[in-house]
Amino acid sequence: MNTSQTKTPTLAVWKFTSCDGCQLTLLDCEDELLSLAGRLHIAHFTEATSTVEPGPYDVSLVEGSVTTPEEQRRIIEIREQSRILVTIGACATHGGIQALRNFADVSEFTSVVYASPQYISTLATSTPISAHVPVDFELRGCPIDRRQLLDTLCAFLAGRAPDLPNTSVCTECKRRGTTCVTVAHGIPCLGPVTQAGCGALCPAYHRGCYGCFGPMATPNIRALLPILSVNGMSTDDVDRVFHTVAAAAPAFAERRHDESSQ
């Protein structure tokens, strides 16, 4: 562990099953990244450099879900080497779109996709990092919001907790003065049950939120379902919108229980 105050804190960035989009968000910080590099020593980040330094690390950012036995082993090793572990993106926080496998037969998928499925080593489920090791902070989204990422890293450097919201996307619409797309235009939207943090990006462009930040702390999905139906969503449409990038989030995965109780 990097305990000496004279040493530059070390940062490691790790990839599990994912598309790399959240790691690219860090690279997209551009000017801010240069400033951060002066305060944080990037010891492991294979998306950016082939130079890899051994741990332990002060902060680890982990992208992606756990979908293989090798990843199960590796995340335990990373947790042991990391003073603070932050999961980044919907795959790491909720299992990602690949968690659709959790509702089907993986062996059937592999038999169709691969010519020699007997060589494929995979798990039956795609699970978030928190299902395997303790996580200190979560940055949600697909991809993550660069402002949250920068605030989290700056918070670490300042010795404070990051400012991560626990309200819904609706509060962000109100803060930025965005007219409610559901009330004004009848557009189905998951904003009332989705955690804030994106800056209400989709509603700002006249689109309904599709829940990529996952459920807020206390989502009232039962109250939202009739509104989605009134605004033209069939049962299949509702299934589809809840079973996307945060499919494995318990509140979204168990949505049918709320619907059946209507």
PDB file of C-alpha atoms in Angstrom:
ATOM      1  CA  MET A   1       0.000   0.000   0.000  1.00  0.00           C
ATOM      2  CA  ASN A   2       1.211   3.484  -0.847  1.00  0.00           C
ATOM      3  CA  THR A   3       1.232   4.984   2.665  1.00  0.00           C
ATOM      4  CA  SER A   4       3.956   7.592   2.371  1.00  0.00           C
ATOM      5  CA  GLN A   5       2.644  11.096   1.802  1.00  0.00           C
ATOM      6  CA  THR A   6       5.735  11.843  -0.293  1.00  0.00           C
ATOM      7  CA  LYS A   7       4.770   9.247  -2.867  1.00  0.00           C
ATOM      8  CA  THR A   8       2.380   9.894  -5.729  1.00  0.00           C
ATOM      9  CA  PRO A   9      -0.803   7.801  -5.319  1.00  0.00           C
ATOM     10  CA  THR A  10      -1.081   4.948  -7.802  1.00  0.00           C
ATOM     11  CA  LEU A  11      -4.010   4.298 -10.147  1.00  0.00           C
ATOM     12  CA  ALA A  12      -4.848   1.027 -11.893  1.00  0.00           C
ATOM     13  CA  VAL A  13      -7.551   0.484 -14.506  1.00  0.00           C
ATOM     14  CA  TRP A  14      -8.826  -3.037 -15.169  1.00  0.00           C
ATOM     15  CA  LYS A  15     -10.994  -4.622 -17.855  1.00  0.00           C
ATOM     16  CA  PHE A  16     -13.355  -7.553 -17.416  1.00  0.00           C
ATOM     17  CA  THR A  17     -16.172  -8.532 -19.807  1.00  0.00           C
ATOM     18  CA  SER A  18     -17.082  -5.223 -21.443  1.00  0.00           C
ATOM     19  CA  CYS A  19     -16.751  -3.062 -24.550  1.00  0.00           C
ATOM     20  CA  ASP A  20     -13.999  -0.741 -23.180  1.00  0.00           C
ATOM     21  CA  GLY A  21     -16.284   2.310 -23.458  1.00  0.00           C
ATOM     22  CA  CYS A  22     -15.931   3.328 -19.825  1.00  0.00           C
ATOM     23  CA  GLN A  23     -12.138   3.127 -19.991  1.00  0.00           C
ATOM     24  CA  LEU A  24     -12.314   5.351 -23.065  1.00  0.00           C
ATOM     25  CA  THR A  25     -14.257   7.882 -20.991  1.00  0.00           C
ATOM     26  CA  LEU A  26     -11.138   8.312 -18.887  1.00  0.00           C
ATOM     27  CA  LEU A  27      -9.021   8.852 -21.998  1.00  0.00           C
ATOM     28  CA  ASP A  28     -11.625  11.282 -23.333  1.00  0.00           C
ATOM     29  CA  CYS A  29     -11.022  13.555 -20.340  1.00  0.00           C
ATOM     30  CA  GLU A  30      -8.097  14.944 -22.377  1.00  0.00           C
ATOM     31  CA  ASP A  31      -6.911  18.166 -20.668  1.00  0.00           C
ATOM     32  CA  GLU A  32      -8.150  17.022 -17.269  1.00  0.00           C
ATOM     33  CA  LEU A  33      -6.331  13.716 -17.697  1.00  0.00           C
ATOM     34  CA  LEU A  34      -3.037  15.555 -18.111  1.00  0.00           C
ATOM     35  CA  SER A  35      -3.636  17.354 -14.809  1.00  0.00           C
ATOM     36  CA  LEU A  36      -4.621  14.102 -13.103  1.00  0.00           C
ATOM     37  CA  ALA A  37      -1.519  12.374 -14.432  1.00  0.00           C
ATOM     38  CA  GLY A  38       0.502  14.952 -12.532  1.00  0.00           C
ATOM     39  CA  ARG A  39      -1.230  13.970  -9.279  1.00  0.00           C
ATOM     40  CA  LEU A  40      -1.855  10.242  -9.845  1.00  0.00           C
ATOM     41  CA  HIS A  41       0.689   7.757 -11.117  1.00  0.00           C
ATOM     42  CA  ILE A  42      -1.006   5.475 -13.652  1.00  0.00           C
ATOM     43  CA  ALA A  43       0.598   2.131 -12.847  1.00  0.00           C
ATOM     44  CA  HIS A  44      -1.705  -0.189 -14.798  1.00  0.00           C
ATOM     45  CA  PHE A  45      -3.915   0.845 -17.722  1.00  0.00           C
ATOM     46  CA  THR A  46      -3.468  -1.443 -20.733  1.00  0.00           C
ATOM     47  CA  GLU A  47      -6.004   0.530 -22.780  1.00  0.00           C
ATOM     48  CA  ALA A  48      -3.513   3.406 -22.753  1.00  0.00           C
ATOM     49  CA  THR A  49      -0.057   1.866 -22.308  1.00  0.00           C
ATOM     50  CA  SER A  50       1.692  -1.492 -22.406  1.00  0.00           C
ATOM     51  CA  THR A  51       3.755  -0.505 -19.350  1.00  0.00           C
ATOM     52  CA  VAL A  52       2.415  -2.414 -16.357  1.00  0.00           C
ATOM     53  CA  GLU A  53       3.705  -1.965 -12.820  1.00  0.00           C
ATOM     54  CA  PRO A  54       2.980  -4.388  -9.984  1.00  0.00           C
ATOM     55  CA  GLY A  55       0.689  -3.479  -7.113  1.00  0.00           C
ATOM     56  CA  PRO A  56      -0.448  -2.721  -4.568  1.00  0.00           C
ATOM     57  CA  TYR A  57      -2.468   0.222  -5.884  1.00  0.00           C
ATOM     58  CA  ASP A  58      -4.137   3.116  -4.106  1.00  0.00           C
ATOM     59  CA  VAL A  59      -7.144   3.236  -6.453  1.00  0.00           C
ATOM     60  CA  SER A  60      -8.427   0.656  -8.919  1.00  0.00           C
ATOM     61  CA  LEU A  61     -11.085   1.395 -11.521  1.00  0.00           C
ATOM     62  CA  VAL A  62     -12.760  -1.810 -12.692  1.00  0.00           C
ATOM     63  CA  GLU A  63     -14.782  -2.007 -15.906  1.00  0.00           C
ATOM     64  CA  GLY A  64     -16.824  -5.036 -16.951  1.00  0.00           C
ATOM     65  CA  SER A  65     -18.764  -7.905 -15.467  1.00  0.00           C
ATOM     66  CA  VAL A  66     -17.600 -11.314 -14.246  1.00  0.00           C
ATOM     67  CA  THR A  67     -18.488 -13.975 -16.833  1.00  0.00           C
ATOM     68  CA  THR A  68     -15.668 -16.543 -16.678  1.00  0.00           C
ATOM     69  CA  PRO A  69     -13.969 -18.630 -13.970  1.00  0.00           C
ATOM     70  CA  GLU A  70     -10.697 -16.794 -14.700  1.00  0.00           C
ATOM     71  CA  GLU A  71     -12.402 -13.460 -14.007  1.00  0.00           C
ATOM     72  CA  GLN A  72     -13.739 -14.798 -10.713  1.00  0.00           C
ATOM     73  CA  ARG A  73     -10.179 -15.511  -9.636  1.00  0.00           C
ATOM     74  CA  ARG A  74      -8.713 -12.291 -11.018  1.00  0.00           C
ATOM     75  CA  ILE A  75     -11.141  -9.904  -9.311  1.00  0.00           C
ATOM     76  CA  ILE A  76     -10.224 -11.368  -5.919  1.00  0.00           C
ATOM     77  CA  GLU A  77      -6.542 -10.733  -6.639  1.00  0.00           C
ATOM     78  CA  ILE A  78      -7.273  -7.160  -7.756  1.00  0.00           C
ATOM     79  CA  ARG A  79      -9.323  -6.465  -4.629  1.00  0.00           C
ATOM     80  CA  GLU A  80      -6.444  -7.677  -2.453  1.00  0.00           C
ATOM     81  CA  GLN A  81      -4.060  -5.281  -4.221  1.00  0.00           C
ATOM     82  CA  SER A  82      -6.379  -2.229  -4.157  1.00  0.00           C
ATOM     83  CA  ARG A  83      -6.863   0.148  -1.238  1.00  0.00           C
ATOM     84  CA  ILE A  84      -9.941   1.651  -2.927  1.00  0.00           C
ATOM     85  CA  LEU A  85     -11.900  -0.192  -5.622  1.00  0.00           C
ATOM     86  CA  VAL A  86     -14.350   1.697  -7.834  1.00  0.00           C
ATOM     87  CA  THR A  87     -16.556  -0.097 -10.350  1.00  0.00           C
ATOM     88  CA  ILE A  88     -17.213   1.876 -13.540  1.00  0.00           C
ATOM     89  CA  GLY A  89     -20.134   1.344 -15.888  1.00  0.00           C
ATOM     90  CA  ALA A  90     -23.279  -0.757 -16.137  1.00  0.00           C
ATOM     91  CA  CYS A  91     -21.354  -3.980 -16.776  1.00  0.00           C
ATOM     92  CA  ALA A  92     -19.354  -3.654 -13.565  1.00  0.00           C
ATOM     93  CA  THR A  93     -22.259  -2.374 -11.454  1.00  0.00           C
ATOM     94  CA  HIS A  94     -25.146  -4.477 -12.800  1.00  0.00           C
ATOM     95  CA  GLY A  95     -23.779  -7.180 -15.093  1.00  0.00           C
ATOM     96  CA  GLY A  96     -24.309  -5.248 -18.333  1.00  0.00           C
ATOM     97  CA  ILE A  97     -26.254  -6.209 -21.413  1.00  0.00           C
ATOM     98  CA  GLN A  98     -24.455  -9.557 -21.344  1.00  0.00           C
ATOM     99  CA  ALA A  99     -26.479 -10.340 -18.217  1.00  0.00           C
ATOM    100  CA  LEU A 100     -29.324 -11.251 -20.570  1.00  0.00           C
ATOM    101  CA  ARG A 101     -27.679 -14.672 -20.433  1.00  0.00           C
ATOM    102  CA  ASN A 102     -28.963 -14.889 -16.848  1.00  0.00           C
ATOM    103  CA  PHE A 103     -32.466 -15.424 -18.223  1.00  0.00           C
ATOM    104  CA  ALA A 104     -31.559 -18.081 -20.802  1.00  0.00           C
ATOM    105  CA  ASP A 105     -29.498 -21.225 -21.416  1.00  0.00           C
ATOM    106  CA  VAL A 106     -25.838 -20.325 -21.977  1.00  0.00           C
ATOM    107  CA  SER A 107     -24.970 -23.781 -23.285  1.00  0.00           C
ATOM    108  CA  GLU A 108     -27.527 -23.304 -26.034  1.00  0.00           C
ATOM    109  CA  PHE A 109     -25.963 -19.953 -26.975  1.00  0.00           C
ATOM    110  CA  THR A 110     -22.453 -21.397 -27.170  1.00  0.00           C
ATOM    111  CA  SER A 111     -23.610 -24.367 -29.253  1.00  0.00           C
ATOM    112  CA  VAL A 112     -25.073 -21.987 -31.828  1.00  0.00           C
ATOM    113  CA  VAL A 113     -22.350 -19.328 -31.878  1.00  0.00           C
ATOM    114  CA  TYR A 114     -19.168 -21.411 -31.657  1.00  0.00           C
ATOM    115  CA  ALA A 115     -18.053 -24.231 -33.946  1.00  0.00           C
ATOM    116  CA  SER A 116     -16.303 -25.950 -31.010  1.00  0.00           C
ATOM    117  CA  PRO A 117     -18.222 -24.930 -27.883  1.00  0.00           C
ATOM    118  CA  GLN A 118     -16.364 -27.498 -25.771  1.00  0.00           C
ATOM    119  CA  TYR A 119     -13.405 -25.115 -25.726  1.00  0.00           C
ATOM    120  CA  ILE A 120     -15.413 -22.201 -24.335  1.00  0.00           C
ATOM    121  CA  SER A 121     -14.913 -21.551 -20.633  1.00  0.00           C
ATOM    122  CA  THR A 122     -17.757 -19.401 -19.372  1.00  0.00           C
ATOM    123  CA  LEU A 123     -20.148 -19.005 -16.474  1.00  0.00           C
ATOM    124  CA  ALA A 124     -23.898 -19.407 -16.694  1.00  0.00           C
ATOM    125  CA  THR A 125     -24.383 -15.839 -15.491  1.00  0.00           C
ATOM    126  CA  SER A 126     -22.918 -12.364 -15.907  1.00  0.00           C
ATOM    127  CA  THR A 127     -22.629 -10.728 -12.506  1.00  0.00           C
ATOM    128  CA  PRO A 128     -21.481  -7.348 -11.165  1.00  0.00           C
ATOM    129  CA  ILE A 129     -18.148  -6.970  -9.419  1.00  0.00           C
ATOM    130  CA  SER A 130     -19.912  -6.435  -6.078  1.00  0.00           C
ATOM    131  CA  ALA A 131     -21.236 -10.004  -6.241  1.00  0.00           C
ATOM    132  CA  HIS A 132     -17.667 -11.232  -5.749  1.00  0.00           C
ATOM    133  CA  VAL A 133     -15.711  -8.656  -3.724  1.00  0.00           C
ATOM    134  CA  PRO A 134     -16.417  -5.556  -1.610  1.00  0.00           C
ATOM    135  CA  VAL A 135     -16.715  -2.375  -3.685  1.00  0.00           C
ATOM    136  CA  ASP A 136     -16.024   1.082  -2.276  1.00  0.00           C
ATOM    137  CA  PHE A 137     -17.845   3.217  -4.872  1.00  0.00           C
ATOM    138  CA  GLU A 138     -19.919   2.678  -8.018  1.00  0.00           C
ATOM    139  CA  LEU A 139     -19.979   4.882 -11.110  1.00  0.00           C
ATOM    140  CA  ARG A 140     -22.974   3.879 -13.165  1.00  0.00           C
ATOM    141  CA  GLY A 141     -23.959   4.336 -16.787  1.00  0.00           C
ATOM    142  CA  CYS A 142     -23.288   3.029 -20.272  1.00  0.00           C
ATOM    143  CA  PRO A 143     -20.824   4.617 -20.528  1.00  0.00           C
ATOM    144  CA  ILE A 144     -20.046   6.419 -17.273  1.00  0.00           C
ATOM    145  CA  ASP A 145     -20.355  10.182 -17.001  1.00  0.00           C
ATOM    146  CA  ARG A 146     -16.951  11.887 -17.284  1.00  0.00           C
ATOM    147  CA  ARG A 147     -17.922  14.487 -14.680  1.00  0.00           C
ATOM    148  CA  GLN A 148     -18.592  11.780 -12.096  1.00  0.00           C
ATOM    149  CA  LEU A 149     -15.331  10.072 -12.962  1.00  0.00           C
ATOM    150  CA  LEU A 150     -13.316  13.272 -12.548  1.00  0.00           C
ATOM    151  CA  ASP A 151     -15.102  14.150  -9.304  1.00  0.00           C
ATOM    152  CA  THR A 152     -14.405  10.687  -7.899  1.00  0.00           C
ATOM    153  CA  LEU A 153     -10.690  10.859  -8.683  1.00  0.00           C
ATOM    154  CA  CYS A 154     -10.448  14.438  -7.394  1.00  0.00           C
ATOM    155  CA  ALA A 155     -12.322  13.410  -4.233  1.00  0.00           C
ATOM    156  CA  PHE A 156      -9.737  10.713  -3.602  1.00  0.00           C
ATOM    157  CA  LEU A 157      -6.917  13.215  -4.006  1.00  0.00           C
ATOM    158  CA  ALA A 158      -8.680  15.649  -1.662  1.00  0.00           C
ATOM    159  CA  GLY A 159      -9.360  12.981   0.954  1.00  0.00           C
ATOM    160  CA  ARG A 160     -13.153  13.204   0.749  1.00  0.00           C
ATOM    161  CA  ALA A 161     -15.974  10.960  -0.405  1.00  0.00           C
ATOM    162  CA  PRO A 162     -17.158  11.467  -4.010  1.00  0.00           C
ATOM    163  CA  ASP A 163     -20.421  13.309  -4.577  1.00  0.00           C
ATOM    164  CA  LEU A 164     -22.544  10.530  -6.093  1.00  0.00           C
ATOM    165  CA  PRO A 165     -26.310  11.136  -6.406  1.00  0.00           C
ATOM    166  CA  ASN A 166     -28.983   8.782  -5.097  1.00  0.00           C
ATOM    167  CA  THR A 167     -32.029  10.500  -6.603  1.00  0.00           C
ATOM    168  CA  SER A 168     -33.780   9.883  -9.930  1.00  0.00           C
ATOM    169  CA  VAL A 169     -33.143  11.222 -13.422  1.00  0.00           C
ATOM    170  CA  CYS A 170     -36.304  13.322 -12.989  1.00  0.00           C
ATOM    171  CA  THR A 171     -34.473  15.563 -10.523  1.00  0.00           C
ATOM    172  CA  GLU A 172     -31.819  16.255 -13.144  1.00  0.00           C
ATOM    173  CA  CYS A 173     -34.465  17.178 -15.713  1.00  0.00           C
ATOM    174  CA  LYS A 174     -35.840  19.737 -13.273  1.00  0.00           C
ATOM    175  CA  ARG A 175     -32.412  21.158 -12.464  1.00  0.00           C
ATOM    176  CA  ARG A 176     -31.553  21.742 -16.105  1.00  0.00           C
ATOM    177  CA  GLY A 177     -35.043  22.997 -16.985  1.00  0.00           C
ATOM    178  CA  THR A 178     -35.897  20.125 -19.321  1.00  0.00           C
ATOM    179  CA  THR A 179     -39.614  19.679 -19.943  1.00  0.00           C
ATOM    180  CA  CYS A 180     -40.860  16.224 -18.908  1.00  0.00           C
ATOM    181  CA  VAL A 181     -41.025  14.173 -22.107  1.00  0.00           C
ATOM    182  CA  THR A 182     -43.739  11.939 -20.648  1.00  0.00           C
ATOM    183  CA  VAL A 183     -46.058  14.705 -19.429  1.00  0.00           C
ATOM    184  CA  ALA A 184     -45.599  16.988 -22.426  1.00  0.00           C
ATOM    185  CA  HIS A 185     -45.228  14.487 -25.267  1.00  0.00           C
ATOM    186  CA  GLY A 186     -46.366  11.083 -24.015  1.00  0.00           C
ATOM    187  CA  ILE A 187     -42.902   9.546 -24.492  1.00  0.00           C
ATOM    188  CA  PRO A 188     -42.282   6.470 -22.301  1.00  0.00           C
ATOM    189  CA  CYS A 189     -39.423   7.174 -19.897  1.00  0.00           C
ATOM    190  CA  LEU A 190     -37.690   5.282 -17.076  1.00  0.00           C
ATOM    191  CA  GLY A 191     -36.429   8.512 -15.528  1.00  0.00           C
ATOM    192  CA  PRO A 192     -38.635   8.237 -12.407  1.00  0.00           C
ATOM    193  CA  VAL A 193     -37.014   4.919 -11.390  1.00  0.00           C
ATOM    194  CA  THR A 194     -33.464   5.390 -12.736  1.00  0.00           C
ATOM    195  CA  GLN A 195     -30.568   6.746 -10.684  1.00  0.00           C
ATOM    196  CA  ALA A 196     -29.370  10.217 -11.567  1.00  0.00           C
ATOM    197  CA  GLY A 197     -25.870  10.945 -12.766  1.00  0.00           C
ATOM    198  CA  CYS A 198     -26.090  11.304 -16.539  1.00  0.00           C
ATOM    199  CA  GLY A 199     -27.315  14.894 -16.481  1.00  0.00           C
ATOM    200  CA  ALA A 200     -30.658  13.796 -17.978  1.00  0.00           C
ATOM    201  CA  LEU A 201     -28.957  13.359 -21.337  1.00  0.00           C
ATOM    202  CA  CYS A 202     -31.690  11.444 -23.190  1.00  0.00           C
ATOM    203  CA  PRO A 203     -34.654  13.629 -22.126  1.00  0.00           C
ATOM    204  CA  ALA A 204     -32.638  16.705 -23.106  1.00  0.00           C
ATOM    205  CA  TYR A 205     -32.677  15.338 -26.654  1.00  0.00           C
ATOM    206  CA  HIS A 206     -36.385  14.482 -26.615  1.00  0.00           C
ATOM    207  CA  ARG A 207     -35.869  10.806 -25.797  1.00  0.00           C
ATOM    208  CA  GLY A 208     -37.127   8.769 -22.901  1.00  0.00           C
ATOM    209  CA  CYS A 209     -34.587   7.487 -20.380  1.00  0.00           C
ATOM    210  CA  TYR A 210     -33.896   3.771 -20.898  1.00  0.00           C
ATOM    211  CA  GLY A 211     -32.334   3.122 -17.504  1.00  0.00           C
ATOM    212  CA  CYS A 212     -28.637   2.671 -18.273  1.00  0.00           C
ATOM    213  CA  PHE A 213     -27.685   3.999 -14.807  1.00  0.00           C
ATOM    214  CA  GLY A 214     -29.763   1.254 -13.196  1.00  0.00           C
ATOM    215  CA  PRO A 215     -32.460   1.620 -10.549  1.00  0.00           C
ATOM    216  CA  MET A 216     -32.356   4.388  -7.971  1.00  0.00           C
ATOM    217  CA  ALA A 217     -32.261   3.449  -4.293  1.00  0.00           C
ATOM    218  CA  THR A 218     -36.051   3.189  -3.858  1.00  0.00           C
ATOM    219  CA  PRO A 219     -37.636   2.831  -7.328  1.00  0.00           C
ATOM    220  CA  ASN A 220     -41.441   2.771  -7.394  1.00  0.00           C
ATOM    221  CA  ILE A 221     -41.680   0.571 -10.470  1.00  0.00           C
ATOM    222  CA  ARG A 222     -45.224  -0.522  -9.634  1.00  0.00           C
ATOM    223  CA  ALA A 223     -46.432   3.069 -10.051  1.00  0.00           C
ATOM    224  CA  LEU A 224     -44.528   3.560 -13.316  1.00  0.00           C
ATOM    225  CA  LEU A 225     -45.832   0.483 -15.170  1.00  0.00           C
ATOM    226  CA  PRO A 226     -49.361   1.841 -15.864  1.00  0.00           C
ATOM    227  CA  ILE A 227     -47.855   5.103 -17.159  1.00  0.00           C
ATOM    228  CA  LEU A 228     -45.631   3.197 -19.593  1.00  0.00           C
ATOM    229  CA  SER A 229     -48.683   1.281 -20.786  1.00  0.00           C
ATOM    230  CA  VAL A 230     -50.780   4.439 -21.255  1.00  0.00           C
ATOM    231  CA  ASN A 231     -47.953   5.898 -23.337  1.00  0.00           C
ATOM    232  CA  GLY A 232     -48.076   3.022 -25.801  1.00  0.00           C
ATOM    233  CA  MET A 233     -45.666   0.391 -24.483  1.00  0.00           C
ATOM    234  CA  SER A 234     -46.764  -3.219 -24.832  1.00  0.00           C
ATOM    235  CA  THR A 235     -45.754  -5.865 -22.305  1.00  0.00           C
ATOM    236  CA  ASP A 236     -42.967  -6.954 -24.660  1.00  0.00           C
ATOM    237  CA  ASP A 237     -41.781  -3.361 -24.978  1.00  0.00           C
ATOM    238  CA  VAL A 238     -41.685  -2.986 -21.200  1.00  0.00           C
ATOM    239  CA  ASP A 239     -39.763  -6.262 -20.882  1.00  0.00           C
ATOM    240  CA  ARG A 240     -37.281  -5.053 -23.447  1.00  0.00           C
ATOM    241  CA  VAL A 241     -36.627  -1.638 -21.910  1.00  0.00           C
ATOM    242  CA  PHE A 242     -36.072  -3.050 -18.426  1.00  0.00           C
ATOM    243  CA  HIS A 243     -33.930  -5.891 -19.739  1.00  0.00           C
ATOM    244  CA  THR A 244     -31.173  -3.904 -21.405  1.00  0.00           C
ATOM    245  CA  VAL A 245     -27.890  -2.653 -19.971  1.00  0.00           C
ATOM    246  CA  ALA A 246     -29.007  -3.044 -16.322  1.00  0.00           C
ATOM    247  CA  ALA A 247     -30.904  -6.287 -16.810  1.00  0.00           C
ATOM    248  CA  ALA A 248     -29.414  -7.984 -13.758  1.00  0.00           C
ATOM    249  CA  ALA A 249     -30.227  -5.144 -11.340  1.00  0.00           C
ATOM    250  CA  PRO A 250     -32.652  -6.810  -8.885  1.00  0.00           C
ATOM    251  CA  ALA A 251     -35.299  -4.067  -9.084  1.00  0.00           C
ATOM    252  CA  PHE A 252     -35.344  -4.286 -12.897  1.00  0.00           C
ATOM    253  CA  ALA A 253     -34.980  -8.071 -13.115  1.00  0.00           C
ATOM    254  CA  GLU A 254     -37.899  -8.592 -10.722  1.00  0.00           C
ATOM    255  CA  ARG A 255     -40.152  -6.119 -12.490  1.00  0.00           C
ATOM    256  CA  ARG A 256     -42.628  -8.879 -13.380  1.00  0.00           C
ATOM    257  CA  HIS A 257     -43.478  -9.295  -9.698  1.00  0.00           C
ATOM    258  CA  ASP A 258     -44.630  -5.672  -9.604  1.00  0.00           C
ATOM    259  CA  GLU A 259     -46.616  -6.083 -12.809  1.00  0.00           C
ATOM    260  CA  SER A 260     -48.361  -9.251 -11.658  1.00  0.00           C
ATOM    261  CA  SER A 261     -49.504  -7.538  -8.466  1.00  0.00           C
ATOM    262  CA  GLN A 262     -51.414  -4.828 -10.347  1.00  0.00           C
TER     263      GLN A 262
END
